Tab-separated table of C-alpha atoms in Angstrom:
chain	number	residue	atom	x	y	z
A	25	UNK	CA	84.449	106.580	56.218
A	26	UNK	CA	86.557	108.145	58.949
A	27	UNK	CA	86.930	111.300	56.860
A	28	UNK	CA	83.141	111.587	56.672
A	29	UNK	CA	82.794	111.202	60.452
A	30	UNK	CA	85.553	113.722	61.098
A	31	UNK	CA	83.965	116.075	58.568
A	32	UNK	CA	80.675	116.012	60.485
A	33	UNK	CA	82.559	116.535	63.741
A	34	UNK	CA	84.447	119.504	62.293
A	35	UNK	CA	81.398	121.184	60.773
A	36	UNK	CA	78.711	120.609	63.368
A	37	UNK	CA	79.957	118.553	66.281
A	38	UNK	CA	77.434	115.712	66.219
A	39	UNK	CA	75.425	116.563	63.101
A	40	UNK	CA	75.364	118.805	60.064
A	41	UNK	CA	73.531	119.356	56.796
A	42	UNK	CA	74.628	117.144	53.911
A	43	UNK	CA	75.583	120.157	51.800
A	44	UNK	CA	77.809	121.406	54.632
A	45	UNK	CA	79.478	117.998	54.855
A	46	UNK	CA	79.989	117.851	51.090
A	47	UNK	CA	81.624	121.277	51.180
A	48	UNK	CA	83.879	120.160	54.059
A	49	UNK	CA	84.904	117.111	52.012
A	50	UNK	CA	85.382	119.336	48.955
A	51	UNK	CA	82.826	117.362	46.931
A	52	UNK	CA	79.605	118.429	45.219
A	53	UNK	CA	76.666	117.069	47.246
A	54	UNK	CA	74.962	115.755	44.110
A	55	UNK	CA	77.758	113.485	42.809
A	56	UNK	CA	77.980	109.743	43.299
A	57	UNK	CA	81.404	110.023	44.957
A	58	UNK	CA	79.850	111.871	47.881
A	59	UNK	CA	77.007	109.331	48.131
A	60	UNK	CA	79.475	106.428	48.094
A	61	UNK	CA	81.523	107.981	50.902
A	62	UNK	CA	78.385	108.668	52.933
A	63	UNK	CA	77.113	105.109	52.434
A	64	UNK	CA	80.508	103.672	53.339
A	65	UNK	CA	80.509	105.623	56.608
A	66	UNK	CA	77.007	104.272	57.300
A	67	UNK	CA	78.080	100.666	56.629
A	68	UNK	CA	80.974	101.055	59.066
A	69	UNK	CA	78.468	102.315	61.638
A	70	UNK	CA	79.896	105.830	61.918
A	71	UNK	CA	76.987	107.921	60.630
A	72	UNK	CA	73.272	107.950	60.019
A	73	UNK	CA	71.606	110.325	57.603
A	74	UNK	CA	68.148	111.309	56.473
A	75	UNK	CA	66.222	114.359	55.325
A	76	UNK	CA	69.375	116.256	54.373
A	77	UNK	CA	71.115	115.819	57.727
A	78	UNK	CA	74.069	113.601	58.688
A	79	UNK	CA	74.504	112.533	62.307
A	80	UNK	CA	77.378	110.828	64.069
A	81	UNK	CA	76.576	107.551	65.790
A	82	UNK	CA	78.174	106.866	69.194
A	83	UNK	CA	80.880	104.913	67.319
A	84	UNK	CA	81.361	107.877	64.973
A	85	UNK	CA	81.812	110.156	67.969
A	86	UNK	CA	84.394	107.777	69.438
A	87	UNK	CA	86.343	107.642	66.182
A	88	UNK	CA	86.693	111.447	66.296
A	89	UNK	CA	88.265	111.251	69.770
A	90	UNK	CA	92.039	110.667	69.497
A	91	UNK	CA	92.033	108.729	72.791
A	92	UNK	CA	89.350	106.317	71.530
A	93	UNK	CA	90.118	106.250	67.806
A	94	UNK	CA	92.196	103.052	67.707
A	95	UNK	CA	89.509	100.905	69.362
A	96	UNK	CA	86.768	102.667	67.394
A	97	UNK	CA	88.544	101.855	64.108
A	98	UNK	CA	88.623	98.169	65.036
A	99	UNK	CA	84.969	98.227	66.096
A	100	UNK	CA	83.977	99.984	62.861
A	101	UNK	CA	85.830	97.351	60.819
A	102	UNK	CA	83.864	94.597	62.555
A	103	UNK	CA	80.575	96.452	61.873
A	104	UNK	CA	80.841	95.486	58.201
A	105	UNK	CA	79.066	92.103	57.932
A	106	UNK	CA	81.486	90.693	55.331
A	107	UNK	CA	84.545	91.719	57.337
A	108	UNK	CA	83.085	90.328	60.563
A	109	UNK	CA	82.341	86.996	58.841
A	110	UNK	CA	85.911	86.751	57.527
A	111	UNK	CA	87.311	87.720	60.932
A	112	UNK	CA	85.182	85.103	62.689
A	113	UNK	CA	86.142	82.411	60.179
A	114	UNK	CA	89.912	82.979	60.391
A	115	UNK	CA	90.310	84.314	63.934
A	116	UNK	CA	93.334	82.659	65.512
A	117	UNK	CA	94.584	81.209	62.226
A	118	UNK	CA	96.342	82.223	59.063
A	119	UNK	CA	94.426	83.949	56.291
A	120	UNK	CA	94.511	82.103	52.969
A	121	UNK	CA	96.412	83.635	50.046
A	122	UNK	CA	94.547	86.025	47.748
A	123	UNK	CA	92.907	83.292	45.650
A	124	UNK	CA	91.620	81.489	48.758
A	125	UNK	CA	90.398	84.739	50.278
A	126	UNK	CA	88.599	85.549	47.009
A	127	UNK	CA	86.910	82.122	47.163
A	128	UNK	CA	85.897	82.703	50.793
A	129	UNK	CA	84.447	86.095	49.891
A	130	UNK	CA	82.507	84.469	47.053
A	131	UNK	CA	81.177	81.813	49.432
A	132	UNK	CA	79.966	84.626	51.695
A	133	UNK	CA	77.760	85.949	48.888
A	134	UNK	CA	79.856	88.485	46.978
A	135	UNK	CA	79.335	88.353	43.195
A	136	UNK	CA	82.114	86.659	41.229
A	137	UNK	CA	83.015	89.871	39.383
A	138	UNK	CA	83.345	91.781	42.679
A	139	UNK	CA	85.374	89.279	44.749
A	140	UNK	CA	88.781	90.775	43.959
A	141	UNK	CA	87.601	94.350	44.625
A	142	UNK	CA	85.953	93.220	47.865
A	143	UNK	CA	89.186	91.482	48.951
A	144	UNK	CA	91.265	94.566	48.241
A	145	UNK	CA	88.830	96.791	50.151
A	146	UNK	CA	88.866	94.277	53.011
A	147	UNK	CA	92.671	94.273	53.148
A	148	UNK	CA	92.876	98.089	53.080
A	149	UNK	CA	90.254	98.357	55.813
A	150	UNK	CA	91.935	95.699	57.962
A	151	UNK	CA	95.230	97.562	57.648
A	152	UNK	CA	93.642	100.909	58.605
A	153	UNK	CA	91.856	99.292	61.537
A	154	UNK	CA	95.101	97.760	62.822
A	155	UNK	CA	94.175	94.094	62.315
A	156	UNK	CA	97.487	93.390	60.519
A	157	UNK	CA	99.539	95.002	63.292
A	158	UNK	CA	101.210	91.701	64.219
A	159	UNK	CA	101.332	89.913	60.845
A	160	UNK	CA	100.038	90.469	57.316
A	161	UNK	CA	98.545	86.975	57.128
A	162	UNK	CA	96.542	87.024	60.390
A	163	UNK	CA	93.579	89.052	61.560
A	164	UNK	CA	94.366	89.971	65.148
A	165	UNK	CA	92.315	92.503	67.095
A	166	UNK	CA	94.668	95.483	67.625
A	167	UNK	CA	96.424	95.838	70.952
A	168	UNK	CA	95.032	98.679	72.993
A	169	UNK	CA	96.511	100.106	76.157
A	170	UNK	CA	94.029	100.471	78.972
A	171	UNK	CA	93.268	103.867	80.451
A	172	UNK	CA	95.169	102.825	83.581
A	173	UNK	CA	98.352	102.028	81.669
A	174	UNK	CA	101.028	104.501	82.731
A	175	UNK	CA	102.271	104.790	79.144
A	176	UNK	CA	98.957	106.358	78.186
A	177	UNK	CA	98.861	108.837	81.064
A	178	UNK	CA	100.055	112.394	80.753
A	179	UNK	CA	103.011	113.574	82.814
A	180	UNK	CA	100.699	115.167	85.420
A	181	UNK	CA	98.523	112.045	85.682
A	182	UNK	CA	101.363	109.597	86.365
A	183	UNK	CA	101.842	108.283	89.871
A	184	UNK	CA	104.369	110.289	91.887
A	185	UNK	CA	107.789	108.714	92.182
A	186	UNK	CA	109.409	107.730	95.490
A	187	UNK	CA	111.295	111.062	95.878
A	188	UNK	CA	108.146	113.170	95.561
A	189	UNK	CA	106.336	110.924	98.058
A	190	UNK	CA	109.053	111.634	100.650
A	191	UNK	CA	108.565	115.389	100.238
A	192	UNK	CA	104.840	115.108	101.038
């Protein structure tokens, strides 16, 4: 999904033609693989598309910005209704083992034959979004430094030290 958003950003900034995006992704525009990737990006809330044009959503624009990407990844993860439901159910507690997570996914409406695939996709997405940053058995919203945090400021943006204040 992020690759689709970044492909749109690379080709056209905020929007591009679907055939341009397919070429950027090195996929034929008329194959199901391209459609699946496009739909996945839509489900995560990164793109909208119609009439042969793909457009970045505000979240898609944020995910293309290195300074906002970490938070945007987490927000995109929570845009997926299944993932949000699992997050809400287990927030603050331990995730069940695979069999329990499969059962939970089934109780949330996923077909029995798709539960394991849905769990694996969920786990991959949670990892990419940073929700397993603290532990592999807990969904924790990723830590994000605020814009005012000195660790995130460039050398020129940091507050002057005591010696430079004396010179002024």
